[in-house]
Amino acid sequence: MNQLLQQLVNGLSIGSVYALMAVGYSLVYSIMNFSNFAHGGVIMLGAYFGFFGLTLLKLPFAAAFILASVGTAVLATLIERVAYKPLRDRKAPFLYFIISAMGASILLENVVIATIGPTFRTYPEIFAREPIALGSLAIGRLDLIMFFVSAFCLACLILFIDKTRIGKAIQASAYNMKACALMGVNTDLVVLIVFALGGFLAGIAGVFFGMKYTVYPQIGNITTKSFIAAVFGGLGSLPGAVIGSVLLGVIETLVAGYLSSQFRDLIAFVILIGVLIVRPTGIMGKTAEDKA
Amino acid sequence: MLSVRDLYVSYGGIRALKGVSLEVNKGEIVTIIGANGAGKSTLLNTISGFLKPQKGEVLFNGLRLGRQPAKIVKAGICHVPEGRLVFANLTVHDNLVLGAYLRRDRKAIAEDLDKVYGLFPRLKERMRQPAGTLSGGEQQMLAMGRALMTNGDLVLMDEPSLGLAPLLVQTVFDIIEEIRGLGKTILLVEQNAFKALHVADRAYVLEQGRIVKEGRACDIANDPAVRDAYLGTKSKGGGGVA
């Protein structure tokens, strides 16, 4: 029982970081209908931005955090402008977007290898290693902070999408970009905002991943998990991405705890295949159609 | 109010408009009739800025329109698209509020919202429902109400009666007249030529990307060639549905 609770806590913590990344996939998918595989590269650079902010610039933790997330927000919008906007202007088929996204992802990874180098780097220790004891549970300080910061950011994002004028325009664009433009919405700006939001959260996730594990050019591969989580929850749905991520995080830690950590990555892909076979729209995928 | 001059537009590799010119004056209902694929929707989509003309221009109140759809809405042209395209994931109310996206004057927006709900009481009853749960006719009303919320002076309507039950078709045309009563000018594209000519002041007949006839709607409705091709009132009475 105790071990179960402990695994649940760990799962929630890692799941919440998956969620930060998964909403980036979901936001872009919801308005552009393709999976932005360059997102992993953005997360990876977020980890580097945070790392250099702390080590080279000797910034305080919060400042490094902001540097990383603003940096990735800018990077994500840049990728949109360079890799996707020319395709959007030509109304290219979605396959081209995916190819362009993969290209951007490979480019980012290799630019980092060429300039920063392929070595693994470890974040300086920010939080004390010894966990907080809560009854018989031991909760890592970093895990706790990861959970609360992620939950806070996700809550802000959902409020933004649900309550603000631009948030409504994003939802409307997700349903139909042309009709949204007919309302006078600058849909080009909506796309940029969506990439900036996804990029911002990717930066935060990148820093957390760097702190929890290490920083290296292929760290973006971990984000495959968050993509799986987004598919699991239903691509294009924000609550779906969050639920899918938390579930995936919990399932993974339970598998690692009770079976073997060898199976941890396996289970993620088993879930992906299972979801695609049984319910391709995921838990909360969009299905509503307008009547002709 | 709107003048389209010698417009050439290609769409999907096909030249869809080949030198179309037309005028819409303030307060008029002007209809464009023509068969499927004649270029009617292409024309509206070009006016709204979704397609770029190879040649020709669109003037609105004497000014050249910008290229961006959002700027064209701001200039005062609203467009009720073919297939309604209501935001099925948002409530009826949110759909209407989005129509006022570019407007800042809360009081005027609230007044217009009341006007739209007055025009479409059904929408008021369902204001908290997701638009996707509305019937086809209700979605058409919502699409029209949403366009009115932009407060544009010129309303472009693309096939508003498409896919609606016969009873609702009449309702839609009644609403078009009511919208004119609100002081709007309307450019109506329709396949239901009979009803469209009935409600319109003037009409253009579009065939394969060219305007082949224009004139007062009643004259066009009595034109023998138009009657044969679009109104199905040929004396031989071949394809009548009993």
Coordinates of N, CA, C and O in Angstrom, one line a residue, chain A residues 22-175:
Chain A
A22 N 2.9 17.8 -23.6 CA 1.8 17.2 -24.4 C 0.9 18.3 -24.9 O 0.4 18.3 -26.0
V23 N 0.6 19.3 -24.0 CA -0.3 20.4 -24.5 C 0.3 21.2 -25.7 O -0.5 21.7 -26.5
G24 N 1.6 21.2 -25.7 CA 2.2 21.9 -26.9 C 1.9 21.1 -28.2 O 1.5 21.7 -29.2
Y25 N 2.0 19.8 -28.1 CA 1.6 19.0 -29.3 C 0.1 19.2 -29.6 O -0.3 19.4 -30.8
S26 N -0.7 19.2 -28.6 CA -2.1 19.2 -28.8 C -2.6 20.6 -29.3 O -3.5 20.6 -30.2
L27 N -2.0 21.7 -28.8 CA -2.4 23.0 -29.2 C -2.2 23.1 -30.7 O -3.0 23.6 -31.5
V28 N -1.0 22.8 -31.1 CA -0.6 22.9 -32.6 C -1.5 22.0 -33.4 O -2.0 22.4 -34.4
Y29 N -1.7 20.8 -32.9 CA -2.5 19.8 -33.7 C -3.9 20.4 -33.8 O -4.5 20.3 -34.9
S30 N -4.4 21.0 -32.7 CA -5.8 21.4 -32.8 C -6.1 22.5 -33.8 O -7.1 22.5 -34.4
I31 N -5.1 23.4 -34.1 CA -5.4 24.4 -35.1 C -4.8 24.0 -36.4 O -5.3 24.6 -37.5
M32 N -3.8 23.2 -36.5 CA -3.1 23.0 -37.8 C -3.2 21.5 -38.3 O -2.7 21.2 -39.4
N33 N -3.8 20.7 -37.4 CA -4.0 19.3 -37.8 C -2.7 18.5 -38.3 O -2.7 17.7 -39.2
F34 N -1.6 18.8 -37.6 CA -0.4 18.0 -37.8 C 0.4 17.9 -36.5 O 0.2 18.8 -35.7
S35 N 1.2 16.9 -36.4 CA 2.0 16.7 -35.2 C 3.3 17.4 -35.3 O 4.1 17.1 -36.2
N36 N 3.5 18.4 -34.5 CA 4.7 19.2 -34.6 C 5.9 18.5 -34.0 O 6.2 18.7 -32.8
F37 N 6.6 17.7 -34.8 CA 7.7 16.9 -34.2 C 8.9 17.7 -33.9 O 9.9 17.2 -33.3
A38 N 8.9 19.0 -34.3 CA 10.0 19.9 -33.9 C 9.9 20.3 -32.4 O 10.8 20.8 -31.8
H39 N 8.8 19.9 -31.8 CA 8.5 20.3 -30.4 C 9.6 19.7 -29.5 O 10.0 20.4 -28.5
G40 N 10.0 18.5 -29.8 CA 11.1 17.8 -29.0 C 12.4 18.7 -29.0 O 13.0 18.8 -27.9
G41 N 12.7 19.2 -30.1 CA 13.9 20.0 -30.2 C 13.8 21.3 -29.4 O 14.8 21.7 -28.8
V42 N 12.6 21.8 -29.4 CA 12.4 23.1 -28.6 C 12.5 22.8 -27.1 O 13.2 23.5 -26.4
I43 N 12.0 21.6 -26.7 CA 12.2 21.2 -25.3 C 13.6 21.0 -24.9 O 14.1 21.5 -23.9
M44 N 14.4 20.4 -25.8 CA 15.8 20.2 -25.6 C 16.5 21.5 -25.4 O 17.3 21.7 -24.5
L45 N 16.2 22.5 -26.3 CA 16.9 23.8 -26.2 C 16.5 24.5 -24.9 O 17.3 25.2 -24.3
G46 N 15.2 24.2 -24.5 CA 14.8 24.8 -23.2 C 15.7 24.3 -22.1 O 16.1 25.1 -21.2
A47 N 16.0 23.0 -22.1 CA 16.9 22.5 -21.1 C 18.3 23.1 -21.1 O 18.9 23.4 -20.1
Y48 N 18.8 23.4 -22.4 CA 20.1 24.0 -22.5 C 20.0 25.5 -22.0 O 21.0 26.0 -21.4
F49 N 19.0 26.2 -22.4 CA 18.8 27.6 -22.0 C 18.9 27.7 -20.5 O 19.6 28.5 -19.9
G50 N 18.1 26.8 -19.8 CA 18.1 26.8 -18.4 C 19.5 26.5 -17.8 O 20.0 27.2 -16.9
F51 N 20.1 25.5 -18.4 CA 21.4 25.1 -17.9 C 22.5 26.2 -18.0 O 23.2 26.5 -17.1
F52 N 22.5 26.8 -19.2 CA 23.5 27.9 -19.4 C 23.1 29.2 -18.6 O 24.0 29.9 -18.1
G53 N 21.8 29.4 -18.4 CA 21.4 30.5 -17.6 C 21.9 30.3 -16.1 O 22.4 31.3 -15.5
L54 N 21.9 29.1 -15.6 CA 22.3 28.8 -14.3 C 23.8 28.8 -14.2 O 24.4 29.3 -13.2
T55 N 24.5 28.2 -15.2 CA 26.0 28.0 -15.0 C 26.8 29.2 -15.6 O 27.6 29.8 -14.9
L56 N 26.5 29.5 -16.9 CA 27.3 30.6 -17.5 C 26.9 31.9 -17.0 O 27.8 32.7 -16.6
L57 N 25.6 32.2 -17.0 CA 25.2 33.5 -16.6 C 25.0 33.7 -15.1 O 24.8 34.8 -14.6
K58 N 25.1 32.5 -14.4 CA 24.9 32.5 -13.0 C 23.6 33.2 -12.5 O 23.6 34.0 -11.5
L59 N 22.6 33.0 -13.3 CA 21.3 33.6 -12.9 C 20.7 32.8 -11.7 O 21.0 31.7 -11.5
P60 N 19.8 33.5 -10.9 CA 19.1 32.8 -9.9 C 18.1 31.9 -10.6 O 17.8 32.0 -11.8
F61 N 17.6 30.9 -9.9 CA 16.8 29.8 -10.4 C 15.6 30.3 -11.2 O 15.4 30.0 -12.4
A62 N 14.9 31.3 -10.6 CA 13.6 31.8 -11.2 C 14.0 32.5 -12.6 O 13.3 32.3 -13.6
A63 N 15.1 33.2 -12.6 CA 15.4 34.0 -13.8 C 15.8 33.0 -14.9 O 15.5 33.2 -16.0
A64 N 16.6 32.0 -14.5 CA 17.0 31.0 -15.5 C 15.7 30.3 -16.1 O 15.7 30.0 -17.3
F65 N 14.8 30.1 -15.3 CA 13.5 29.5 -15.7 C 12.8 30.4 -16.7 O 12.4 29.9 -17.8
I66 N 12.8 31.7 -16.4 CA 12.1 32.6 -17.3 C 12.9 32.7 -18.6 O 12.3 32.7 -19.7
L67 N 14.2 32.8 -18.5 CA 15.1 32.8 -19.7 C 14.8 31.6 -20.6 O 14.6 31.8 -21.8
A68 N 14.7 30.4 -20.0 CA 14.5 29.2 -20.8 C 13.1 29.3 -21.5 O 13.0 29.0 -22.7
S69 N 12.1 29.7 -20.8 CA 10.7 29.6 -21.3 C 10.5 30.7 -22.4 O 9.9 30.4 -23.4
V70 N 11.0 31.9 -22.1 CA 10.8 32.9 -23.1 C 11.7 32.6 -24.3 O 11.2 32.7 -25.5
G71 N 12.9 32.0 -24.1 CA 13.7 31.6 -25.2 C 13.1 30.6 -26.1 O 13.1 30.7 -27.3
T72 N 12.4 29.6 -25.5 CA 11.8 28.6 -26.3 C 10.5 29.1 -27.0 O 10.2 28.6 -28.1
A73 N 9.8 30.0 -26.3 CA 8.6 30.6 -26.9 C 9.1 31.3 -28.2 O 8.4 31.1 -29.3
V74 N 10.2 32.1 -28.2 CA 10.6 32.8 -29.4 C 11.1 31.7 -30.4 O 10.7 31.9 -31.6
L75 N 11.8 30.7 -29.9 CA 12.3 29.7 -30.9 C 11.1 29.0 -31.6 O 11.1 28.8 -32.8
A76 N 10.1 28.7 -30.8 CA 8.9 28.0 -31.4 C 8.2 28.9 -32.5 O 7.9 28.4 -33.5
T77 N 8.1 30.2 -32.2 CA 7.5 31.0 -33.2 C 8.4 31.2 -34.4 O 7.9 31.2 -35.6
L78 N 9.7 31.2 -34.2 CA 10.6 31.2 -35.3 C 10.5 30.0 -36.2 O 10.5 30.1 -37.5
I79 N 10.4 28.8 -35.6 CA 10.2 27.6 -36.4 C 8.9 27.7 -37.2 O 8.9 27.4 -38.4
E80 N 7.9 28.2 -36.6 CA 6.6 28.4 -37.3 C 6.8 29.2 -38.5 O 6.4 28.9 -39.6
R81 N 7.5 30.4 -38.3 CA 7.7 31.3 -39.5 C 8.5 30.7 -40.6 O 8.2 30.8 -41.8
V82 N 9.6 30.0 -40.2 CA 10.5 29.5 -41.2 C 10.0 28.2 -41.8 O 10.1 28.0 -43.0
A83 N 9.6 27.2 -40.9 CA 9.3 25.9 -41.4 C 7.8 25.7 -41.9 O 7.6 24.8 -42.7
Y84 N 6.9 26.4 -41.3 CA 5.5 26.1 -41.6 C 4.7 27.2 -42.3 O 3.9 26.9 -43.1
K85 N 5.1 28.5 -42.1 CA 4.3 29.5 -42.7 C 4.3 29.5 -44.2 O 3.3 29.6 -44.9
P86 N 5.5 29.2 -44.8 CA 5.5 29.1 -46.3 C 4.6 28.0 -46.8 O 4.0 28.2 -47.8
L87 N 4.5 26.9 -46.0 CA 3.6 25.8 -46.4 C 2.2 26.2 -46.3 O 1.3 25.9 -47.1
R88 N 1.9 26.9 -45.1 CA 0.5 27.4 -44.9 C 0.1 28.3 -46.1 O -1.0 28.2 -46.6
D89 N 1.0 29.2 -46.4 CA 0.6 30.2 -47.5 C 0.3 29.5 -48.8 O -0.5 29.9 -49.6
R90 N 0.9 28.3 -49.0 CA 0.7 27.6 -50.3 C -0.4 26.5 -50.1 O -0.6 25.7 -50.9
K91 N -1.0 26.5 -48.9 CA -2.0 25.5 -48.6 C -1.5 24.1 -48.9 O -2.2 23.3 -49.6
A92 N -0.3 23.8 -48.4 CA 0.3 22.5 -48.7 C -0.4 21.4 -47.9 O -1.0 21.7 -46.9
P93 N -0.4 20.2 -48.5 CA -1.0 19.1 -47.7 C -0.2 18.8 -46.4 O 0.9 19.2 -46.3
F94 N -0.9 18.2 -45.5 CA -0.4 18.1 -44.1 C 0.9 17.3 -44.0 O 1.7 17.5 -43.2
L95 N 1.1 16.4 -45.0 CA 2.3 15.5 -45.0 C 3.5 16.4 -45.1 O 4.5 16.2 -44.4
Y96 N 3.4 17.5 -45.8 CA 4.6 18.4 -46.0 C 4.9 19.0 -44.7 O 6.1 19.3 -44.4
F97 N 3.9 19.3 -43.9 CA 4.2 19.9 -42.6 C 5.0 18.9 -41.7 O 5.9 19.3 -41.0
I98 N 4.6 17.7 -41.7 CA 5.2 16.7 -40.9 C 6.7 16.5 -41.3 O 7.6 16.5 -40.5
I99 N 6.9 16.5 -42.6 CA 8.3 16.4 -43.2 C 9.1 17.6 -42.7 O 10.2 17.5 -42.2
S100 N 8.5 18.8 -42.8 CA 9.2 20.0 -42.4 C 9.5 20.0 -40.9 O 10.5 20.4 -40.5
A101 N 8.5 19.5 -40.1 CA 8.7 19.4 -38.7 C 9.9 18.5 -38.4 O 10.7 18.8 -37.5
M102 N 10.0 17.3 -39.1 CA 11.1 16.4 -38.8 C 12.4 17.0 -39.2 O 13.4 16.9 -38.5
G103 N 12.4 17.8 -40.3 CA 13.6 18.5 -40.7 C 14.0 19.5 -39.7 O 15.2 19.5 -39.3
A104 N 13.1 20.2 -39.1 CA 13.4 21.2 -38.1 C 14.0 20.5 -36.9 O 15.0 21.0 -36.3
S105 N 13.4 19.4 -36.5 CA 13.9 18.7 -35.4 C 15.3 18.2 -35.5 O 16.1 18.3 -34.6
I106 N 15.6 17.6 -36.7 CA 16.9 17.1 -37.0 C 17.9 18.3 -37.0 O 19.0 18.2 -36.5
L107 N 17.5 19.4 -37.6 CA 18.4 20.5 -37.7 C 18.7 21.0 -36.3 O 19.9 21.2 -35.9
L108 N 17.7 21.2 -35.4 CA 18.0 21.7 -34.1 C 19.0 20.8 -33.3 O 19.9 21.2 -32.7
E109 N 18.7 19.5 -33.4 CA 19.6 18.5 -32.7 C 21.0 18.6 -33.2 O 22.0 18.7 -32.4
N110 N 21.2 18.7 -34.5 CA 22.5 18.7 -35.0 C 23.2 20.1 -34.8 O 24.5 20.1 -34.7
V111 N 22.5 21.1 -34.8 CA 23.1 22.4 -34.5 C 23.6 22.4 -33.1 O 24.7 22.9 -32.8
V112 N 22.9 21.8 -32.2 CA 23.3 21.7 -30.8 C 24.6 20.8 -30.7 O 25.6 21.2 -30.1
I113 N 24.6 19.7 -31.4 CA 25.7 18.8 -31.4 C 27.0 19.6 -31.9 O 28.1 19.5 -31.4
A114 N 26.8 20.3 -33.0 CA 27.9 21.0 -33.7 C 28.4 22.1 -32.8 O 29.6 22.4 -32.9
T115 N 27.5 22.8 -32.2 CA 28.0 24.0 -31.4 C 28.3 23.8 -30.0 O 29.3 24.1 -29.5
I116 N 27.3 23.2 -29.3 CA 27.5 23.0 -27.8 C 28.2 21.7 -27.6 O 28.9 21.5 -26.6
G117 N 28.0 20.7 -28.5 CA 28.7 19.4 -28.3 C 27.8 18.3 -27.8 O 26.7 18.6 -27.2
P118 N 28.1 17.1 -28.0 CA 27.3 16.0 -27.7 C 27.3 15.5 -26.3 O 26.7 14.5 -25.9
T119 N 28.1 16.2 -25.4 CA 28.3 15.6 -24.1 C 27.1 15.8 -23.2 O 26.3 16.7 -23.4
F120 N 27.0 14.9 -22.2 CA 26.0 15.0 -21.2 C 26.4 16.0 -20.2 O 27.5 16.1 -19.8
R121 N 25.4 16.9 -19.8 CA 25.7 17.9 -18.8 C 24.7 17.7 -17.7 O 23.6 17.4 -17.9
T122 N 25.2 18.0 -16.5 CA 24.3 17.9 -15.3 C 24.1 19.3 -14.7 O 25.0 20.1 -14.6
Y123 N 22.8 19.5 -14.4 CA 22.4 20.7 -13.8 C 23.1 20.9 -12.4 O 23.3 19.9 -11.7
P124 N 23.4 22.1 -12.1 CA 23.9 22.3 -10.7 C 22.8 21.9 -9.7 O 21.6 22.0 -10.1
E125 N 23.1 21.5 -8.5 CA 22.1 21.1 -7.6 C 21.4 22.3 -7.0 O 22.0 23.2 -6.4
I126 N 20.1 22.4 -7.3 CA 19.3 23.6 -6.8 C 18.6 23.2 -5.5 O 18.6 24.0 -4.6
F127 N 18.0 22.1 -5.6 CA 17.2 21.7 -4.4 C 17.9 20.6 -3.7 O 18.5 19.7 -4.3
A128 N 17.8 20.6 -2.4 CA 18.5 19.6 -1.6 C 18.0 18.2 -2.0 O 16.8 18.0 -2.4
R129 N 18.9 17.2 -1.9 CA 18.6 15.9 -2.4 C 17.6 15.2 -1.4 O 16.8 14.4 -1.9
E130 N 17.8 15.5 -0.1 CA 17.0 14.6 0.8 C 15.5 14.9 0.7 O 15.1 16.1 0.6
P131 N 14.7 13.9 0.6 CA 13.3 14.1 0.3 C 12.5 14.6 1.5 O 13.0 14.6 2.7
I132 N 11.3 15.1 1.3 CA 10.5 15.6 2.4 C 9.7 14.3 2.9 O 9.1 13.6 2.0
A133 N 9.7 14.1 4.1 CA 9.0 12.9 4.7 C 7.5 13.4 5.0 O 7.3 14.3 5.7
L134 N 6.6 12.6 4.4 CA 5.2 12.9 4.7 C 4.6 11.6 5.2 O 4.3 10.7 4.4
G135 N 4.5 11.4 6.5 CA 4.1 10.1 7.0 C 5.2 9.2 6.6 O 6.4 9.4 6.8
S136 N 4.8 8.1 6.0 CA 5.8 7.1 5.5 C 6.3 7.4 4.1 O 7.1 6.6 3.6
L137 N 5.7 8.4 3.5 CA 6.1 8.7 2.1 C 7.3 9.6 2.1 O 7.5 10.5 2.9
A138 N 8.1 9.4 1.1 CA 9.2 10.3 0.9 C 9.0 11.0 -0.5 O 9.0 10.3 -1.5
I139 N 8.9 12.3 -0.4 CA 8.6 13.0 -1.7 C 9.8 13.9 -2.0 O 10.2 14.8 -1.2
G140 N 10.4 13.7 -3.2 CA 11.5 14.5 -3.6 C 11.1 16.0 -3.7 O 10.0 16.3 -4.2
R141 N 12.0 16.9 -3.3 CA 11.7 18.3 -3.4 C 11.5 18.7 -4.9 O 10.6 19.5 -5.2
L142 N 12.3 18.2 -5.8 CA 12.2 18.6 -7.2 C 10.9 18.1 -7.7 O 10.2 18.8 -8.4
D143 N 10.5 16.8 -7.3 CA 9.2 16.2 -7.8 C 8.1 17.1 -7.3 O 7.1 17.4 -8.1
L144 N 8.1 17.6 -6.1 CA 7.1 18.4 -5.6 C 6.9 19.7 -6.4 O 5.9 20.1 -6.8
I145 N 8.1 20.3 -6.6 CA 8.1 21.6 -7.3 C 7.7 21.4 -8.8 O 6.9 22.2 -9.3
M146 N 8.1 20.3 -9.4 CA 7.7 20.0 -10.7 C 6.2 19.9 -10.8 O 5.6 20.5 -11.7
F147 N 5.6 19.2 -9.8 CA 4.2 19.0 -9.9 C 3.4 20.3 -9.7 O 2.6 20.6 -10.5
F148 N 3.8 21.1 -8.8 CA 3.1 22.3 -8.5 C 3.3 23.4 -9.6 O 2.3 24.0 -10.0
V149 N 4.5 23.5 -10.1 CA 4.7 24.5 -11.2 C 3.9 24.1 -12.4 O 3.3 24.9 -13.1
S150 N 4.0 22.8 -12.7 CA 3.3 22.3 -13.9 C 1.8 22.5 -13.8 O 1.2 23.0 -14.7
A151 N 1.3 22.1 -12.6 CA -0.2 22.3 -12.4 C -0.6 23.7 -12.5 O -1.6 24.0 -13.2
F152 N 0.2 24.6 -12.0 CA -0.1 26.0 -12.0 C -0.1 26.5 -13.5 O -1.0 27.2 -13.9
C153 N 1.0 26.1 -14.2 CA 1.1 26.6 -15.6 C -0.1 26.1 -16.5 O -0.7 26.8 -17.3
L154 N -0.5 24.8 -16.2 CA -1.5 24.2 -17.0 C -2.9 24.9 -16.7 O -3.7 25.1 -17.6
A155 N -3.1 25.2 -15.4 CA -4.3 25.9 -15.0 C -4.4 27.2 -15.7 O -5.4 27.6 -16.2
C156 N -3.2 28.0 -15.7 CA -3.2 29.3 -16.3 C -3.6 29.1 -17.8 O -4.3 29.9 -18.4
L157 N -3.0 28.1 -18.4 CA -3.2 27.9 -19.9 C -4.7 27.7 -20.1 O -5.3 28.3 -21.0
I158 N -5.3 26.8 -19.3 CA -6.7 26.4 -19.6 C -7.6 27.6 -19.3 O -8.5 27.9 -20.1
L159 N -7.3 28.4 -18.3 CA -8.0 29.7 -18.1 C -7.9 30.6 -19.3 O -8.9 31.2 -19.7
F160 N -6.7 30.7 -19.7 CA -6.4 31.6 -20.9 C -7.2 31.2 -22.1 O -7.9 32.0 -22.7
I161 N -7.2 29.9 -22.4 CA -7.9 29.4 -23.6 C -9.5 29.6 -23.4 O -10.2 29.9 -24.3
D162 N -9.9 29.4 -22.2 CA -11.3 29.4 -21.9 C -12.0 30.7 -21.7 O -13.1 30.9 -22.0
K163 N -11.2 31.7 -21.1 CA -11.8 32.9 -20.7 C -11.5 34.1 -21.6 O -12.2 35.1 -21.6
T164 N -10.3 34.1 -22.2 CA -9.9 35.4 -22.9 C -10.5 35.4 -24.3 O -10.8 34.3 -24.9
R165 N -10.5 36.6 -24.9 CA -10.9 36.8 -26.2 C -10.0 36.0 -27.2 O -10.5 35.3 -28.1
I166 N -8.7 36.1 -27.0 CA -7.8 35.4 -27.9 C -8.0 33.9 -27.7 O -7.9 33.1 -28.7
G167 N -8.2 33.5 -26.5 CA -8.4 32.0 -26.2 C -9.6 31.5 -27.0 O -9.6 30.4 -27.6
K168 N -10.7 32.3 -27.0 CA -11.9 31.9 -27.8 C -11.5 31.8 -29.3 O -12.0 30.9 -30.0
A169 N -10.7 32.8 -29.7 CA -10.3 32.8 -31.1 C -9.5 31.5 -31.4 O -9.6 31.0 -32.5
I170 N -8.7 31.1 -30.5 CA -7.9 29.9 -30.7 C -8.9 28.7 -30.8 O -8.7 27.8 -31.7
Q171 N -9.8 28.6 -29.9 CA -10.8 27.5 -30.0 C -11.6 27.5 -31.3 O -11.8 26.5 -31.9
A172 N -11.9 28.7 -31.7 CA -12.7 28.8 -33.0 C -11.8 28.4 -34.2 O -12.2 27.7 -35.1
S173 N -10.5 28.8 -34.1 CA -9.6 28.5 -35.2 C -9.4 26.9 -35.2 O -9.3 26.4 -36.3
A174 N -9.5 26.3 -34.0 CA -9.3 24.9 -34.0 C -10.5 24.2 -34.7 O -10.3 23.2 -35.3
Y175 N -11.6 24.9 -34.6 CA -12.7 24.3 -35.3 C -12.7 24.6 -36.8 O -12.8 23.7 -37.6

